[in-house]
mmCIF file of C-alpha atoms and ligand atoms in Angstrom:
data_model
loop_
_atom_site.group_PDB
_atom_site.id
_atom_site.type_symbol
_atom_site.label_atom_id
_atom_site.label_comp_id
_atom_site.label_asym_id
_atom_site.label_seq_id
_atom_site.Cartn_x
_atom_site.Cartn_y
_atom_site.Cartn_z
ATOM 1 C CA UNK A 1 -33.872 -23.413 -2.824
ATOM 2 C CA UNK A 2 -33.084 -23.511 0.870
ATOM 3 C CA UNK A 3 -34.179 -20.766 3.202
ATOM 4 C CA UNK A 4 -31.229 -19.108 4.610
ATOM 5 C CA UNK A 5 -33.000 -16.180 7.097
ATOM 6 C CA UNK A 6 -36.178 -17.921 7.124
ATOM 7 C CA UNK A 7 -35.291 -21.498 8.359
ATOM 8 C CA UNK A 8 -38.615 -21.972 10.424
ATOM 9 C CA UNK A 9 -41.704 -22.845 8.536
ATOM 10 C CA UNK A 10 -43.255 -20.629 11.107
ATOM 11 C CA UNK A 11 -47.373 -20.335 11.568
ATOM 12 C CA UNK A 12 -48.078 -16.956 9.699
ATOM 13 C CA UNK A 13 -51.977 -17.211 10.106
ATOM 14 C CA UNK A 14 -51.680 -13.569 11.892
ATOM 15 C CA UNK A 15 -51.380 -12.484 8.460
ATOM 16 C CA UNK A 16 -53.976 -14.508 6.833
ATOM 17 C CA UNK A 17 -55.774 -12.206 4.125
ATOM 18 C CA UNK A 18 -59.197 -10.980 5.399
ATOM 19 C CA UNK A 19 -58.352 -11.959 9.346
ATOM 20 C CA UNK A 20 -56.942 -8.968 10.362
ATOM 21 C CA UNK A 21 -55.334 -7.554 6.801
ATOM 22 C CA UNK A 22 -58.409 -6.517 5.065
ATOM 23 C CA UNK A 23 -59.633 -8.327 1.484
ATOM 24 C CA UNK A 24 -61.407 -7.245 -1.580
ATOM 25 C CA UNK A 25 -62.556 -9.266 -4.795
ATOM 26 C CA UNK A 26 -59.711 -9.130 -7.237
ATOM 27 C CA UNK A 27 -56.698 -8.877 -4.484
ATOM 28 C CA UNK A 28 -53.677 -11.375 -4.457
ATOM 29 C CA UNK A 29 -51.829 -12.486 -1.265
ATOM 30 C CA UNK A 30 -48.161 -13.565 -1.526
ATOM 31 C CA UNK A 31 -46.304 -16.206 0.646
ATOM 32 C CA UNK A 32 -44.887 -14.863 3.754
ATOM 33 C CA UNK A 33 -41.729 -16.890 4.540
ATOM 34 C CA UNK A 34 -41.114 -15.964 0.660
ATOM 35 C CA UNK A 35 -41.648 -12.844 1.521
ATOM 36 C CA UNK A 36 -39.552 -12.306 4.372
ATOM 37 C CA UNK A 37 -36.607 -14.408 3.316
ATOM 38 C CA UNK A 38 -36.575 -11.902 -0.053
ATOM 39 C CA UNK A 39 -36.454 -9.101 2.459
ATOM 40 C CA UNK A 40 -33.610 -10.297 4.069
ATOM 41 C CA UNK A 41 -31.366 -11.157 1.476
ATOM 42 C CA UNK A 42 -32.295 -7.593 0.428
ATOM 43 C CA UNK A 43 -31.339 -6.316 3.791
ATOM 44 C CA UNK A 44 -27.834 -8.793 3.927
ATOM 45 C CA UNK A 45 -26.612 -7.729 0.457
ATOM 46 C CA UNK A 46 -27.546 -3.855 1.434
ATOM 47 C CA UNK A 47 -25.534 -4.100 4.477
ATOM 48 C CA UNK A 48 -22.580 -5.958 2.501
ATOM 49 C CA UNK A 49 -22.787 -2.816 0.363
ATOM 50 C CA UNK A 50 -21.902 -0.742 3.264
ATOM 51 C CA UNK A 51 -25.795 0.413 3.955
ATOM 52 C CA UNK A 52 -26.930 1.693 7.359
ATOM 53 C CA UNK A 53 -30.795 0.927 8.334
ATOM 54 C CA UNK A 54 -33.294 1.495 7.982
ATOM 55 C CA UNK A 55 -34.338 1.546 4.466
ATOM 56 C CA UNK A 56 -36.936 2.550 2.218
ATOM 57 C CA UNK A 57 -38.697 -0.280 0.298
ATOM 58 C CA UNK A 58 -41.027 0.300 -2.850
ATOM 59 C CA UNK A 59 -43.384 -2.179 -4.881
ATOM 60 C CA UNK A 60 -44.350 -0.768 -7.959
ATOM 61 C CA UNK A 61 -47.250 -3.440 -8.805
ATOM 62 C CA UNK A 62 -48.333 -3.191 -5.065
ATOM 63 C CA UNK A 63 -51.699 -4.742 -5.279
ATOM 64 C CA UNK A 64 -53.747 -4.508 -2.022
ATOM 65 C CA UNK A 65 -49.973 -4.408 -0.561
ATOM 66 C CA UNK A 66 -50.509 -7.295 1.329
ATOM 67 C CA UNK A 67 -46.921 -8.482 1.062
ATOM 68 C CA UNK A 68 -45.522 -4.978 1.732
ATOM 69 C CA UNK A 69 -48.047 -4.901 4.898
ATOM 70 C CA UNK A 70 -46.708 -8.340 5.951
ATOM 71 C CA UNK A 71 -43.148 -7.071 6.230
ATOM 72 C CA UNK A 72 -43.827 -3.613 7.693
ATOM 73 C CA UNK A 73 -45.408 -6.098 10.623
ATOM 74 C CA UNK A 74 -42.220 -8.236 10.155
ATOM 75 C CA UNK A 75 -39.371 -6.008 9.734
ATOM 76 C CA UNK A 76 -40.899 -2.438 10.306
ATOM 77 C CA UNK A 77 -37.613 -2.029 12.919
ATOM 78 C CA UNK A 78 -35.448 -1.281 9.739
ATOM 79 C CA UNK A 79 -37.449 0.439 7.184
ATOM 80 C CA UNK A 80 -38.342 4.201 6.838
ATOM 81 C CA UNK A 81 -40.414 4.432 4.108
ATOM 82 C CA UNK A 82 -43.501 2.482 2.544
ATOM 83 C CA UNK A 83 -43.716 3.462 -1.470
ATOM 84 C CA UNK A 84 -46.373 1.900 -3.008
ATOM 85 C CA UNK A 85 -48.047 1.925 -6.498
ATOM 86 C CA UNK A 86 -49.937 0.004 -8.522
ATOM 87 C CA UNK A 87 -51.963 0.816 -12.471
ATOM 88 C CA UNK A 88 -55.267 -0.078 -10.855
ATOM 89 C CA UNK A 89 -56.793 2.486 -8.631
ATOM 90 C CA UNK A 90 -59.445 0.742 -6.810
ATOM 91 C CA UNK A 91 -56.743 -1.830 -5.249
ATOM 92 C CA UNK A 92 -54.760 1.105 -3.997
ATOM 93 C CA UNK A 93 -57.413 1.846 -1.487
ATOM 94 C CA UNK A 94 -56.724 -1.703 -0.265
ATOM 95 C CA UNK A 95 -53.340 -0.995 -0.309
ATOM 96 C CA UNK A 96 -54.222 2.239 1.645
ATOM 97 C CA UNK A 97 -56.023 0.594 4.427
ATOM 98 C CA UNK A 98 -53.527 -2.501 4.574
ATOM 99 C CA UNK A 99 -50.774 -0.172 4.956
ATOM 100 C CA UNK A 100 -53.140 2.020 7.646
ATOM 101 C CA UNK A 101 -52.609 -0.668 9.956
ATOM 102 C CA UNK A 102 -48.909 -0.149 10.632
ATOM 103 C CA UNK A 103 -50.385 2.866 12.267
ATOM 104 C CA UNK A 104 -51.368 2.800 15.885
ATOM 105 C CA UNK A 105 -54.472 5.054 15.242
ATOM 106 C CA UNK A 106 -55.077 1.739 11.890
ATOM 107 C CA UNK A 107 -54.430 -0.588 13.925
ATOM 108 C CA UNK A 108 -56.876 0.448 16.754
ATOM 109 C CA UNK A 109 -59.113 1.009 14.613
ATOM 110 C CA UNK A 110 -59.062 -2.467 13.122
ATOM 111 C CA UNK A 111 -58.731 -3.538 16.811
ATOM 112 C CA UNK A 112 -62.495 -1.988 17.860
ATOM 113 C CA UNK A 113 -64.287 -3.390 14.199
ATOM 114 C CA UNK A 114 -62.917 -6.785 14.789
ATOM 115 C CA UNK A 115 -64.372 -6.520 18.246
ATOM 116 C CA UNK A 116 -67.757 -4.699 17.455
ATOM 117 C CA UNK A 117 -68.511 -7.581 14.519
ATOM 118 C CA UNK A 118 -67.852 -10.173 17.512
ATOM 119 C CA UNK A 119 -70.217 -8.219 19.820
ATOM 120 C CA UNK A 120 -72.827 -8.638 16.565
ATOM 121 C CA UNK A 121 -72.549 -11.506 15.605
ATOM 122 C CA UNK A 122 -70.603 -13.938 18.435
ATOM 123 C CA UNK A 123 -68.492 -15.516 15.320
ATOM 124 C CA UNK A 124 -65.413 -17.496 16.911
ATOM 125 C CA UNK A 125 -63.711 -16.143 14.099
ATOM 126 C CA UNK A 126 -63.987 -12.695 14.644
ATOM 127 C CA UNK A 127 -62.586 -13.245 18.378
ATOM 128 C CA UNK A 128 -59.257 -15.132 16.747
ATOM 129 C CA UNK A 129 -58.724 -11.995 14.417
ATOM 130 C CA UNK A 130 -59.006 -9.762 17.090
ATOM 131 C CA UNK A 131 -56.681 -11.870 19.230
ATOM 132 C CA UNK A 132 -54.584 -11.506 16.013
ATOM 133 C CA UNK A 133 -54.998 -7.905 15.637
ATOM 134 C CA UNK A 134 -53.978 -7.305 19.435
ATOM 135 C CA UNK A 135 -50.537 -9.666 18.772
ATOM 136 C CA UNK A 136 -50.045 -7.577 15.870
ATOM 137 C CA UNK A 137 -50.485 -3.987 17.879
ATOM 138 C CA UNK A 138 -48.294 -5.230 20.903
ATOM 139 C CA UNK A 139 -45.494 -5.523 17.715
ATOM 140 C CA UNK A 140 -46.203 -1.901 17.085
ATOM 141 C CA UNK A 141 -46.046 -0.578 20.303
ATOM 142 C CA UNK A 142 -42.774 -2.280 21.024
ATOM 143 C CA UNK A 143 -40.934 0.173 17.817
ATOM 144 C CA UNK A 144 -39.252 3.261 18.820
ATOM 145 C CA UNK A 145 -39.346 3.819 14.947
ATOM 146 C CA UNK A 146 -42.401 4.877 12.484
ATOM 147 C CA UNK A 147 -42.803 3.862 9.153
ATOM 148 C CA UNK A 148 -44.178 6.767 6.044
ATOM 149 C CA UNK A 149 -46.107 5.898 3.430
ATOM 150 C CA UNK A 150 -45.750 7.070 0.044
ATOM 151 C CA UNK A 151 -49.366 5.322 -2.245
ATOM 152 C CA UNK A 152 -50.212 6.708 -5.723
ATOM 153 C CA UNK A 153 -51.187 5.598 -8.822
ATOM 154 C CA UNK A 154 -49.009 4.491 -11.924
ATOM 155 C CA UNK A 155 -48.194 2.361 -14.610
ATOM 156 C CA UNK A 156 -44.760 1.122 -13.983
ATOM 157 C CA UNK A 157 -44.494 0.131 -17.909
ATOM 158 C CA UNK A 158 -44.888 3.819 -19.156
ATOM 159 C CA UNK A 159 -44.966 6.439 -15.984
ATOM 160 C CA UNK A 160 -41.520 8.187 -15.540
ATOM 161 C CA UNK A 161 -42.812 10.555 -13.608
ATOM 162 C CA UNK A 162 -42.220 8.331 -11.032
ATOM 163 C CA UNK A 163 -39.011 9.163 -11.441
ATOM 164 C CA UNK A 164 -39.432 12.616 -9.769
ATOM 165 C CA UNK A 165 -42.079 11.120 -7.041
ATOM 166 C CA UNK A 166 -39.915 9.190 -4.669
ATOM 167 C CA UNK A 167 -36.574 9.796 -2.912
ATOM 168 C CA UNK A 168 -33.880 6.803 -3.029
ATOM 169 C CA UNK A 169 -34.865 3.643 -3.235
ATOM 170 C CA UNK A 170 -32.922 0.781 -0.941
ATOM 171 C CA UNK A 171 -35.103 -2.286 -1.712
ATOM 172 C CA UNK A 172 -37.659 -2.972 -4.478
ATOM 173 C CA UNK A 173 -39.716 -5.783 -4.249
ATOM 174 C CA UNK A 174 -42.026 -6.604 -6.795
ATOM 175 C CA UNK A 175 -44.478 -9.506 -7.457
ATOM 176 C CA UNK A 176 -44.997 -9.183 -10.913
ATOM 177 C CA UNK A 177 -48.089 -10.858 -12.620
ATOM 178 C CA UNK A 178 -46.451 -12.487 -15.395
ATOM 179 C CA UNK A 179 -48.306 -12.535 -18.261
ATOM 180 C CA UNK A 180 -50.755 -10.241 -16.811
ATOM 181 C CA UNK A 181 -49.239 -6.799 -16.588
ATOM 182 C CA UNK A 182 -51.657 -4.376 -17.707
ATOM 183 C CA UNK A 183 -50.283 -2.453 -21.113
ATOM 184 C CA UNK A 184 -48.161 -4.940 -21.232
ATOM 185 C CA UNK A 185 -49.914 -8.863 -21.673
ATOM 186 C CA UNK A 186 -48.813 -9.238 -25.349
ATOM 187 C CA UNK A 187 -47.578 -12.951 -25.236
ATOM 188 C CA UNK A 188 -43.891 -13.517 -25.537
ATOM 189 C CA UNK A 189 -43.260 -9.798 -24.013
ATOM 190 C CA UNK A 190 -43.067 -10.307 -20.825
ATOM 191 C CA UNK A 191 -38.933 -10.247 -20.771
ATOM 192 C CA UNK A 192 -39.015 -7.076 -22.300
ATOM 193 C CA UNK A 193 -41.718 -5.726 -19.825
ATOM 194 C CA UNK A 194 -39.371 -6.855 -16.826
ATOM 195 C CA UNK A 195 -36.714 -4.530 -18.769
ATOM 196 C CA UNK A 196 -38.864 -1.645 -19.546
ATOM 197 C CA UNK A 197 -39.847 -1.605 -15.572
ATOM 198 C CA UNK A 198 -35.886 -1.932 -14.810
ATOM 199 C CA UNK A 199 -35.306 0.783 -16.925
ATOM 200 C CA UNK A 200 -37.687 3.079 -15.377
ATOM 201 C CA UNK A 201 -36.855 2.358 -12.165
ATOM 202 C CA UNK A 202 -33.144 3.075 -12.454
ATOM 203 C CA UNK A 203 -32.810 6.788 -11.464
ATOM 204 C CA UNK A 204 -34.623 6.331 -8.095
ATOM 205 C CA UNK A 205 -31.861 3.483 -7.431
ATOM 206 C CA UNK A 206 -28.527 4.003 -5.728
ATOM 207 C CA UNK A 207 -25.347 2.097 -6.841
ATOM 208 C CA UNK A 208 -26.262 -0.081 -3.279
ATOM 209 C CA UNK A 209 -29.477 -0.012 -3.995
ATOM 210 C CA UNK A 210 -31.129 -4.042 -3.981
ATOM 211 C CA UNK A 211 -33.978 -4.732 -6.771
ATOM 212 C CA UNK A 212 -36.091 -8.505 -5.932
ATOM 213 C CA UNK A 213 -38.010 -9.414 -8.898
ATOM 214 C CA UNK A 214 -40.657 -11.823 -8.891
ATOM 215 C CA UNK A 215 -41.688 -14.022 -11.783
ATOM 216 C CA UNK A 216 -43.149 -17.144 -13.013
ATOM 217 C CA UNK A 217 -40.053 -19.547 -13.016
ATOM 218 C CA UNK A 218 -39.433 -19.921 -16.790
ATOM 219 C CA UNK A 219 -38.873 -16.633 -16.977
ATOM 220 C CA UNK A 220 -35.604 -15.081 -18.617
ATOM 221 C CA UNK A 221 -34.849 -11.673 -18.637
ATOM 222 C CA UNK A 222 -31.831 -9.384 -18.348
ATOM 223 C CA UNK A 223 -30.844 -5.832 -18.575
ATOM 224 C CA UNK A 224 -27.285 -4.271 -19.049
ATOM 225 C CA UNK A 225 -27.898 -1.822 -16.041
ATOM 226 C CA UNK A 226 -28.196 -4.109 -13.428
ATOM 227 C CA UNK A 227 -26.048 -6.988 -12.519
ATOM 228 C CA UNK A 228 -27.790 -10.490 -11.155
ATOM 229 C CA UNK A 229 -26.884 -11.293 -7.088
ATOM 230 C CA UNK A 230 -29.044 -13.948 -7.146
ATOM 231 C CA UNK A 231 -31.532 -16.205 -8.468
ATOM 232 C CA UNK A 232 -33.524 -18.952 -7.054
ATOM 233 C CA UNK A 233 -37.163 -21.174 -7.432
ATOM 234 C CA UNK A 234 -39.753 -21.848 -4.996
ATOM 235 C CA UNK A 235 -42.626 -24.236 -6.533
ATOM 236 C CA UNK A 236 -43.926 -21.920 -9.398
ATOM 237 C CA UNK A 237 -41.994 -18.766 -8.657
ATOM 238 C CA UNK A 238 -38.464 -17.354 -9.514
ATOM 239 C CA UNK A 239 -36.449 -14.633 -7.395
ATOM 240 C CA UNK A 240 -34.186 -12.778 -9.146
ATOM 241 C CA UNK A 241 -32.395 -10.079 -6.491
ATOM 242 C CA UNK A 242 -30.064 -7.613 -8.880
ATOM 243 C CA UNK A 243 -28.309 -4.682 -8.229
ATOM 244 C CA UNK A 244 -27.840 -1.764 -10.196
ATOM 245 C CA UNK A 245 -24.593 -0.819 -12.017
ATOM 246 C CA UNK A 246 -23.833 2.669 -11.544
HETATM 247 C C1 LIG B 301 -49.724 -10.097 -8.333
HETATM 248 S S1 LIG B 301 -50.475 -8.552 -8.010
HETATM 249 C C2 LIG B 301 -49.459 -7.945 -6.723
HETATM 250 C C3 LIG B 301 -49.952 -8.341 -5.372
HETATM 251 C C4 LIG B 301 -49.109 -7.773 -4.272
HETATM 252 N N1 LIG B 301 -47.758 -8.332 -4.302
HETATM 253 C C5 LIG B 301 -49.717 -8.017 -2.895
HETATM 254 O O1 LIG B 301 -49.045 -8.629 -2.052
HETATM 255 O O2 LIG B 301 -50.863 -7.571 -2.630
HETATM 256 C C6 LIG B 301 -49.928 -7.611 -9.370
HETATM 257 C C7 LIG B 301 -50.402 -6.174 -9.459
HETATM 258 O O3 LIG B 301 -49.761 -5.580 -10.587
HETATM 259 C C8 LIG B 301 -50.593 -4.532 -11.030
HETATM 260 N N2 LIG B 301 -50.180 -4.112 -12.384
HETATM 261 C C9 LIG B 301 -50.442 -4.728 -13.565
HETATM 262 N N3 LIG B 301 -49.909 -4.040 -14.579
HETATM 263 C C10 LIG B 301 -49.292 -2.948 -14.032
HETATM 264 C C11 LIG B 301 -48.579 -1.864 -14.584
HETATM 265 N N4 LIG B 301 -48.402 -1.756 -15.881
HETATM 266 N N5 LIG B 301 -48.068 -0.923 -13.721
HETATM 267 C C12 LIG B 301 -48.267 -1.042 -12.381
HETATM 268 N N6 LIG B 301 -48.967 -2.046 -11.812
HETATM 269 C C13 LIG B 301 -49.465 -2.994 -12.622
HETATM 270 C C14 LIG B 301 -51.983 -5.121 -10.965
HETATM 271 O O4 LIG B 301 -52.960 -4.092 -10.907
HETATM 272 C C15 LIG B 301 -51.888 -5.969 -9.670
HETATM 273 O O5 LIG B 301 -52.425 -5.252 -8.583
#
């Protein structure tokens, strides 16, 4: 796969998990370049559509929401709204505090722990996150615009109430851990899990709408509502970016 938006192997270590995003036993990271180029061929076929920014952008299987943090930092100029959910309600108050620091008031106060634990303890790397943290706030002061945030609990394999929870959905990005999606690990049904989530998801789509789903690459999966933009591997992981047909 060649990157087409993000050509530069760039030094992300801003965004290291734990630095200035905060960590918890149990949380997954995801690659940021990944990340970001996903976003933007999100944001490209959008615009193709005829789309106007900025967007609203939903992960179902959010995690600790480090990737969604990662590109409110990124590309918070051109979204609007933050929905995140996840089965597990402990990780959503990662996600919660993650997410907290695409705030000014999260961000500061991130900011003045980072610099109290240095005061404590002298540890080189609590200076470098703070350093981090301040690169990251200068970002956030620099936005005329301010993201919402939308975090709540639900399994994407069974809760339609979802359905009635969020306004329209421009981009869903979702990391999905293949093979490990809970109500949902029997072996050999993890296709039909990717269709049951596609399925659910549909009504809080728009015909423009832009769906990236992330799998392990031997995945195969379809679904007669949505038709397949495109599809690429990086190492271990497979993109698929579909839109759906309405
Ligand atoms: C690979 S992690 C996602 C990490 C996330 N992309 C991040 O950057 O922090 C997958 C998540 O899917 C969640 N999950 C598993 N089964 C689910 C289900 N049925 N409905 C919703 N979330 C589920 C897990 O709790 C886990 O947090």
């Amino acid at each position: 796969m060649n990157y087409k938006f993000a050509v530069e192997d760039k030094n992300y270590e801003d965004f290291s998990s734990g630095r200035v995003l905060y960590n918890q036993h149990g949380a997954t990271s995801f690659p940021i370049r990944l990340a970001t180029e996903i976003f933007q061929r999100c944001t490209e076929a959008l615009i193709n559509n005829g789309a106007h920014k900025p967007f609203t952008l939903f992960d179902p299987c959010c995690g600790g929401a480090y990737m969604l943090t990662t590109l409110g930092f990124l590309h918070g100029d051109v979204i609007s709204k933050i929905y995140a959910s996840d089965i597990n309600e402990k990780i959503l108050q990662l996600a919660e505090k993650n997410l907290s620091l695409l705030t000014k008031e999260g961000i500061e106060e991130r900011i003045s722990q980072l610099k109290n634990m240095f005061d404590e303890y002298g540890k080189l790397s609590h200076y470098e996150a703070q350093q981090s943290a301040l690169k990251l706030q200068k970002e956030l002061n620099s936005r005329v615009n301010t993201i919402e945030f939308n975090i709540f609990n639900a399994d994407i394999t069974k809760d339609i109430t979802i359905q009635n929870r969020l306004e329209k959905v421009d981009i869903l990005i979702t990391d999905l851990p293949y093979g490990q999606l809970v109500n949902w690990s029997e072996e050999g049904e993890d296709e039909e899990a990717v269709k049951v989530l596609l399925n659910i998801v549909y009504p809080i789509l728009s015909n423009i709408s832009v769906v990236a789903i992330v799998t392990n690459k031997k995945s195969k999966f379809s679904s007669h509502n949505y038709r397949r933009v495109q599809k690429f591997i990086l190492g271990k992981r497979q993109v698929t970016i579909l839109q759906p047909i309405k």
